[in-house]
Short mmCIF file of C-alpha atoms in Angstrom, two decimals:
data_model
loop_
_atom_site.label_atom_id
_atom_site.label_comp_id
_atom_site.label_asym_id
_atom_site.label_seq_id
_atom_site.Cartn_x
_atom_site.Cartn_y
_atom_site.Cartn_z
CA MET A 1 -33.53 2.52 12.41
CA LYS A 2 -31.94 5.68 12.98
CA LYS A 3 -31.84 8.37 10.36
CA ILE A 4 -28.41 9.44 9.27
CA PRO A 5 -27.28 13.12 9.92
CA ALA A 6 -27.56 15.87 6.69
CA GLY A 7 -23.84 16.87 5.65
CA LEU A 8 -21.85 13.77 7.07
CA ILE A 9 -18.44 12.55 5.61
CA VAL A 10 -18.60 10.00 3.11
CA PRO A 11 -14.62 9.00 2.95
CA SER A 12 -13.07 7.46 -0.55
CA ALA A 13 -13.01 4.00 0.48
CA ALA A 14 -16.76 4.11 0.55
CA PHE A 15 -16.30 5.21 -3.68
CA CYS A 16 -18.65 3.01 -4.92
CA LEU A 17 -21.53 3.91 -2.03
CA GLN A 18 -24.69 5.14 -3.47
CA LYS A 19 -26.38 7.46 -1.42
CA SER A 20 -29.66 6.66 -2.37
CA SER A 21 -29.44 3.31 -0.68
CA ILE A 22 -28.93 4.77 2.72
CA ALA A 23 -32.35 3.96 4.68
CA GLY A 24 -30.54 4.85 7.95
CA TYR A 25 -28.38 3.23 10.30
CA GLN A 26 -28.50 0.71 13.69
CA MET A 27 -26.63 -2.36 15.59
CA LEU A 28 -26.79 -5.15 14.36
CA ASP A 29 -25.22 -9.05 15.48
CA LYS A 30 -22.86 -8.95 12.73
CA SER A 31 -19.50 -9.91 12.19
CA PRO A 32 -17.49 -7.13 10.12
CA GLU A 33 -16.27 -7.63 6.32
CA PRO A 34 -14.50 -5.86 4.08
CA GLY A 35 -16.56 -3.29 2.72
CA ASP A 36 -19.23 -2.99 5.19
CA LEU A 37 -20.18 0.27 6.11
CA VAL A 38 -21.15 1.86 9.46
CA PHE A 39 -21.80 5.59 10.92
CA GLY A 40 -19.00 5.98 13.39
CA SER A 41 -17.48 9.25 15.39
CA ILE A 42 -14.29 10.33 16.28
CA ARG A 43 -13.77 9.15 19.96
CA ARG A 44 -10.27 10.40 20.42
CA ILE A 45 -7.81 12.35 17.90
CA GLY A 46 -4.46 10.13 17.28
CA GLN A 47 -2.14 10.17 14.20
CA HIS A 48 -5.12 10.75 11.61
CA SER A 49 -6.73 14.01 11.92
CA SER A 50 -8.12 14.78 8.44
CA LEU A 51 -10.52 12.53 6.24
CA GLU A 52 -9.95 12.20 2.30
CA ASN A 53 -13.67 12.12 0.87
CA VAL A 54 -14.87 10.88 -2.47
CA SER A 55 -13.88 13.58 -4.55
CA GLY A 56 -10.53 13.44 -3.28
CA ARG A 57 -10.94 16.62 -0.92
CA ILE A 58 -9.60 16.76 2.56
CA HIS A 59 -11.81 17.09 5.97
CA ALA A 60 -10.21 18.27 8.90
CA VAL A 61 -11.31 16.28 11.30
CA HIS A 62 -12.34 16.82 15.35
CA ASN A 63 -13.43 14.76 18.30
CA GLY A 64 -16.77 14.26 17.96
CA SER A 65 -16.66 14.65 14.00
CA LYS A 66 -18.93 12.45 12.28
CA ALA A 67 -18.79 10.16 9.29
CA VAL A 68 -19.33 7.06 7.21
CA PHE A 69 -16.21 4.60 8.06
CA VAL A 70 -15.63 1.07 5.92
CA PHE A 71 -14.02 -1.99 7.30
CA GLY A 72 -11.10 -3.21 5.65
CA ASN A 73 -7.73 -4.76 6.22
CA ARG A 74 -4.33 -2.50 5.78
CA TYR A 75 -1.02 -3.63 5.08
CA ALA A 76 1.36 -0.62 5.14
CA PRO A 77 4.90 -0.99 6.74
CA ASP A 78 5.23 2.98 7.12
CA HIS A 79 2.18 3.14 8.87
CA TYR A 80 0.03 0.36 9.93
CA GLU A 81 -0.62 -3.15 9.65
CA GLY A 82 -4.54 -3.72 10.42
CA ILE A 83 -7.25 -6.50 9.99
CA ILE A 84 -10.64 -6.58 10.47
CA GLN A 85 -11.31 -8.39 13.63
CA GLU A 86 -13.72 -11.53 14.05
CA ASP A 87 -15.90 -9.60 16.65
CA LEU A 88 -17.41 -6.31 16.18
CA ILE A 89 -16.64 -3.83 18.96
CA LYS A 90 -17.60 -0.58 19.44
CA ASP A 91 -14.77 1.27 19.69
CA VAL A 92 -12.03 0.87 16.01
CA ASP A 93 -8.79 2.09 14.60
CA LEU A 94 -8.66 4.50 11.81
CA LEU A 95 -6.44 2.63 9.73
CA ALA A 96 -6.31 5.40 6.27
CA ARG A 97 -7.13 8.60 5.48
CA SER A 98 -9.00 7.53 3.73
CA GLY A 99 -11.81 6.08 6.64
CA MET A 100 -11.19 2.54 6.54
CA ILE A 101 -11.58 1.04 9.91
CA GLY A 102 -10.18 -2.11 11.76
CA THR A 103 -7.91 -2.98 14.80
CA VAL A 104 -4.02 -2.40 14.57
CA VAL A 105 -1.83 -5.40 15.18
CA THR A 106 1.63 -3.79 14.23
CA LYS A 107 2.46 0.15 13.66
CA ASN A 108 5.45 1.76 12.70
CA ALA A 109 7.41 2.97 15.95
CA MET A 110 7.65 6.33 14.70
CA LEU A 111 3.83 7.33 14.42
CA LYS A 112 0.96 8.15 17.27
CA ASP A 113 -1.48 5.61 18.18
CA PRO A 114 -4.39 5.11 15.60
CA THR A 115 -7.54 7.75 15.52
CA ARG A 116 -10.46 5.95 17.62
CA ILE A 117 -13.50 5.25 16.27
CA ARG A 118 -16.90 5.18 18.01
CA ILE A 119 -19.21 2.69 15.56
CA HIS A 120 -22.59 3.75 16.08
CA GLY A 121 -24.46 1.19 14.23
CA HIS A 122 -24.26 -0.15 10.76
CA LEU A 123 -25.60 1.50 7.38
CA VAL A 124 -28.77 -0.26 6.40
CA ASP A 125 -30.94 -0.72 2.89
CA LYS A 126 -35.15 -0.22 3.61
CA GLN A 127 -34.95 -4.02 4.36
CA GLY A 128 -32.59 -3.93 7.01
CA LYS A 129 -29.68 -4.92 5.52
CA VAL A 130 -26.01 -4.26 5.78
CA LEU A 131 -24.76 -1.88 2.78
CA ASN A 132 -21.33 -3.09 1.79
CA THR A 133 -19.06 -1.29 -1.39
CA ARG A 134 -18.71 -4.46 -2.89
CA ASP A 135 -22.10 -4.21 -3.79
CA PHE A 136 -21.89 -1.20 -6.00
CA PRO A 137 -19.11 -1.73 -8.26
CA LYS A 138 -18.51 1.35 -11.08
CA PHE A 139 -16.94 -1.10 -13.51
CA LYS A 140 -18.68 -4.63 -14.04
CA LYS A 141 -16.34 -7.59 -13.67
CA THR A 142 -15.46 -8.86 -17.00
CA PRO A 143 -14.09 -12.35 -18.08
CA ALA A 144 -10.46 -12.64 -18.31
CA LYS A 145 -9.15 -11.66 -21.57
CA LYS A 146 -5.58 -9.93 -23.13
CA GLY A 147 -6.30 -6.18 -22.76
CA LYS A 148 -4.61 -4.25 -26.14
CA ALA A 149 -3.12 -1.25 -24.38
CA LYS A 150 0.55 -0.98 -24.49
CA LEU A 151 0.73 -1.85 -20.49
CA VAL A 152 3.34 0.12 -18.36
CA LEU A 153 4.04 -1.58 -14.82
CA VAL A 154 5.58 0.17 -12.05
CA VAL A 155 6.41 -1.22 -8.90
CA GLY A 156 9.07 -1.09 -6.37
CA THR A 157 11.01 -2.30 -3.25
CA ALA A 158 8.57 -0.72 -0.82
CA MET A 159 5.88 1.86 0.21
CA ASN A 160 7.16 5.72 -0.40
CA SER A 161 9.88 4.46 -2.29
CA GLY A 162 8.38 6.85 -5.32
CA LYS A 163 6.13 4.72 -7.56
CA SER A 164 3.54 7.12 -7.84
CA LEU A 165 5.56 9.95 -8.84
CA ALA A 166 7.39 7.67 -11.59
CA ALA A 167 3.78 6.24 -12.40
CA ALA A 168 2.72 9.78 -12.72
CA ALA A 169 5.73 10.90 -14.53
CA CYS A 170 5.09 8.11 -17.06
CA CYS A 171 1.18 9.45 -17.78
CA ARG A 172 2.71 12.85 -18.10
CA ALA A 173 5.77 11.64 -20.36
CA LEU A 174 3.35 9.80 -23.06
CA HIS A 175 1.07 12.83 -23.01
CA GLN A 176 3.37 15.27 -23.93
CA MET A 177 4.81 12.57 -26.59
CA GLY A 178 0.44 12.55 -28.19
CA TYR A 179 -0.31 9.15 -26.62
CA ALA A 180 -3.47 8.47 -25.28
CA VAL A 181 -2.64 7.14 -21.83
CA ASN A 182 -5.03 5.98 -18.82
CA GLY A 183 -3.33 4.94 -15.88
CA CYS A 184 -4.66 2.63 -12.60
CA LYS A 185 -3.38 1.37 -9.62
CA MET A 186 -4.18 -2.42 -9.08
CA THR A 187 -3.84 -2.99 -4.82
CA GLY A 188 -2.89 -1.24 -1.73
CA THR A 189 -5.68 0.50 0.61
CA ALA A 190 -7.98 3.43 -0.89
CA SER A 191 -6.73 6.67 -1.56
CA LEU A 192 -8.00 8.83 -3.99
CA LYS A 193 -4.68 11.26 -4.76
CA ASP A 194 -2.72 8.55 -6.60
CA ILE A 195 -4.71 8.10 -9.52
CA LEU A 196 -5.38 11.73 -9.38
CA HIS A 197 -2.01 12.68 -9.86
CA MET A 198 -2.32 10.46 -12.97
CA ASN A 199 -5.13 12.14 -13.73
CA ASP A 200 -3.18 15.93 -13.37
CA ALA A 201 -0.14 14.04 -15.31
CA GLY A 202 -2.13 13.55 -18.91
CA ALA A 203 -4.24 10.29 -17.70
CA LYS A 204 -7.74 10.29 -19.50
CA GLU A 205 -9.10 7.88 -17.69
CA PHE A 206 -7.69 6.63 -14.55
CA ALA A 207 -9.12 3.92 -11.73
CA ASP A 208 -7.90 1.71 -8.96
CA PHE A 209 -9.33 -1.18 -6.49
CA THR A 210 -12.04 0.72 -5.10
CA TYR A 211 -13.90 1.12 -8.21
CA LEU A 212 -15.43 -2.27 -7.73
CA GLY A 213 -16.04 -1.86 -4.18
CA HIS A 214 -13.08 -3.68 -2.55
CA PRO A 215 -11.39 -0.81 0.49
CA SER A 216 -7.89 -2.23 0.14
CA THR A 217 -6.61 -5.23 -1.50
CA TYR A 218 -4.82 -6.80 1.66
CA LYS A 219 -5.80 -10.22 2.25
CA LEU A 220 -7.54 -10.66 -1.27
CA THR A 221 -7.20 -14.29 -2.34
CA LEU A 222 -5.75 -14.76 -5.96
CA ASP A 223 -9.03 -15.22 -7.36
CA GLU A 224 -10.77 -11.63 -6.43
CA MET A 225 -7.33 -10.12 -7.30
CA LEU A 226 -6.97 -11.20 -10.68
CA ASP A 227 -10.93 -10.00 -10.79
CA VAL A 228 -9.31 -6.95 -10.32
CA PHE A 229 -6.84 -7.22 -13.09
CA HIS A 230 -8.95 -7.76 -15.90
CA THR A 231 -12.05 -5.61 -14.94
CA LEU A 232 -9.20 -2.56 -14.45
CA ASP A 233 -6.75 -3.75 -17.38
CA SER A 234 -10.78 -4.21 -19.96
CA LYS A 235 -11.85 -1.05 -18.96
CA LEU A 236 -9.18 1.22 -19.30
CA GLY A 237 -6.53 -0.87 -21.69
CA SER A 238 -8.66 -1.90 -24.27
CA ASN A 239 -7.44 0.31 -27.24
CA SER A 240 -4.35 -0.66 -28.56
CA LYS A 241 -3.33 2.72 -29.71
CA ASN A 242 -3.22 3.77 -25.86
CA PHE A 243 -1.10 3.27 -23.24
CA LEU A 244 -2.10 1.49 -19.91
CA VAL A 245 0.23 3.07 -16.85
CA VAL A 246 -0.39 0.52 -13.49
CA GLU A 247 1.41 0.63 -10.54
CA PHE A 248 1.34 -2.23 -7.97
CA ALA A 249 1.36 -1.04 -4.54
CA ASP A 250 4.20 -1.54 -1.69
CA GLY A 251 6.86 -3.81 -2.24
CA ILE A 252 7.37 -6.38 -4.66
CA ASN A 253 7.85 -8.99 -1.66
CA GLN A 254 4.65 -8.04 -0.66
CA ARG A 255 1.91 -10.81 -0.97
CA GLU A 256 -0.62 -9.09 -3.51
CA THR A 257 2.19 -7.52 -5.34
CA ALA A 258 4.37 -11.03 -5.57
CA MET A 259 1.10 -13.15 -5.81
CA LEU A 260 0.69 -10.97 -9.08
CA LEU A 261 3.92 -10.79 -10.74
CA GLU A 262 4.41 -14.33 -10.55
CA CYS A 263 0.77 -14.76 -12.78
CA PRO A 264 1.74 -15.60 -16.51
CA GLU A 265 -0.85 -13.82 -17.53
CA ILE A 266 -0.16 -10.74 -15.60
CA VAL A 267 3.14 -10.66 -16.90
CA SER A 268 2.42 -11.21 -20.40
CA ARG A 269 0.82 -7.93 -20.62
CA ILE A 270 3.44 -6.23 -19.82
CA HIS A 271 5.25 -3.69 -21.81
CA LYS A 272 7.58 -2.02 -20.17
CA LEU A 273 8.28 -2.42 -16.60
CA ILE A 274 9.81 0.39 -14.25
CA PHE A 275 11.57 -0.46 -10.62
CA CYS A 276 11.13 1.97 -7.91
CA ALA A 277 13.50 1.94 -5.09
CA ALA A 278 14.74 5.20 -2.48
CA ASP A 279 18.30 4.06 -2.81
CA ALA A 280 20.67 2.65 -4.99
CA LEU A 281 21.32 -0.90 -2.88
CA GLY A 282 17.56 -1.18 -2.84
CA ALA A 283 16.88 -0.79 -6.93
CA VAL A 284 20.70 -3.40 -6.74
CA GLY A 285 18.37 -5.73 -4.06
CA GLY A 286 15.60 -5.52 -6.05
CA ILE A 287 16.85 -6.13 -9.54
CA HIS A 288 18.42 -9.25 -7.85
CA ILE A 289 14.48 -10.42 -6.37
CA LEU A 290 13.11 -9.18 -9.44
CA LYS A 291 15.26 -11.56 -11.57
CA THR A 292 16.21 -14.35 -9.62
CA LYS A 293 12.05 -15.18 -8.23
CA PHE A 294 10.19 -13.69 -11.01
CA ASN A 295 12.08 -13.48 -13.28
CA LEU A 296 11.55 -10.21 -14.69
CA VAL A 297 14.06 -7.29 -16.23
CA PRO A 298 13.53 -3.42 -15.57
CA ASP A 299 13.10 -1.52 -18.52
CA ALA A 300 14.27 1.60 -16.71
CA VAL A 301 14.87 2.27 -12.36
CA SER A 302 13.01 5.27 -11.05
CA GLY A 303 11.95 6.31 -7.36
CA LEU A 304 13.93 8.03 -4.54
CA CYS A 305 17.21 7.15 -5.92
CA SER A 306 17.02 9.21 -8.92
CA SER A 307 16.87 12.21 -7.39
CA SER A 308 20.56 11.92 -6.42
CA PRO A 309 23.43 11.60 -9.03
CA LEU A 310 25.87 9.69 -6.26
CA HIS A 311 22.87 6.79 -6.01
CA ILE A 312 22.82 7.06 -9.72
CA ARG A 313 26.52 6.69 -9.60
CA GLU A 314 26.66 3.61 -7.27
CA LEU A 315 23.54 2.18 -9.79
CA ASN A 316 25.47 2.36 -12.16
CA ASN A 317 28.01 -0.04 -10.99
CA PHE A 318 25.82 -3.19 -10.46
CA THR A 319 22.94 -2.50 -13.88
CA ASP A 320 22.96 -0.65 -17.46
CA ALA A 321 19.68 -0.09 -16.89
CA PRO A 322 18.23 3.53 -17.67
CA VAL A 323 17.26 5.84 -14.44
CA PHE A 324 14.84 9.16 -14.88
CA ASN A 325 13.71 11.09 -12.77
CA GLY A 326 9.90 11.85 -12.68
CA ALA A 327 10.30 15.48 -11.13
CA ASP A 328 13.17 16.23 -14.21
CA LEU A 329 11.66 14.93 -17.34
CA LYS A 330 13.36 14.35 -20.26
CA LEU A 331 11.06 13.59 -22.99
CA ASP A 332 14.20 11.98 -25.33
CA GLN A 333 15.06 9.37 -22.38
CA MET A 334 11.21 8.89 -21.60
CA ALA A 335 10.63 8.05 -25.45
CA GLU A 336 13.64 5.58 -25.76
CA ILE A 337 12.35 3.75 -22.01
CA LEU A 338 8.63 3.77 -22.96
CA LEU A 339 8.44 3.63 -26.80
CA ASN A 340 11.22 1.13 -28.34
#
């Protein structure tokens, strides 16, 4: 067993890791699992030239930079689809700035090839057991129960449709209207910036799936997804006087988001549903899918389309749902959407 060098970057995908548990690192003959932690260095800079640490600070990295990395699966149409290979290989791909690693199987053609990571060994405890983020949850799993806070759910057509901005806008509007509000992101890939934006906007408490030790939610089972939902809902949504703003990542056709939207116990928690899209046609198509596939009707539309009066004009030909722009909040409009 070798000692970990001082000053090592611990990325946000390893949010739950307790540094005191690290005894050192050694290369073991072990098939990687989601959440397995390794010590590695950057062999070649590609798409990602920075790492987000557990405090949200962005570190510039270079060839040879050393850090902790976490095995995980990623689903990101605008970036990479990456998976954990069954066999451990020494050179892997950096799937996200949060320090998650795996093997890229598809990539957006607009991106560079991924940054390559050389694995030097698994992080292990004093007994030589490989450390895994799922062994150190910040929140304990709780039995399924209906939360009490009014839940505002934000979903959309795809990643980068404006969901995080809309979720932060809901937090800001509720906070400015005098309500206590918490925020969380239930699905996606580890990245602190989205929930930190909710906090900046007025969410008193905030969390995501990394608080339960998951570096991402891609390929989790339905039971695992429900554990995430119920645990975060119980932790952040237990006060009937409060609001809880929740974002589901990616689009409504994405596997985990669709799984949750098909669950009656999840749908029964929705107080208001916000749908986000990049353009009017995407919003129209998404609203149709929400209705025909999930029997859901949004209470409002937002996202990138809300910044264009022409998009809004086109959208108004197909739906009477109000449209709000998260960058230009009107509290009277938000009160009508979120409180009624």
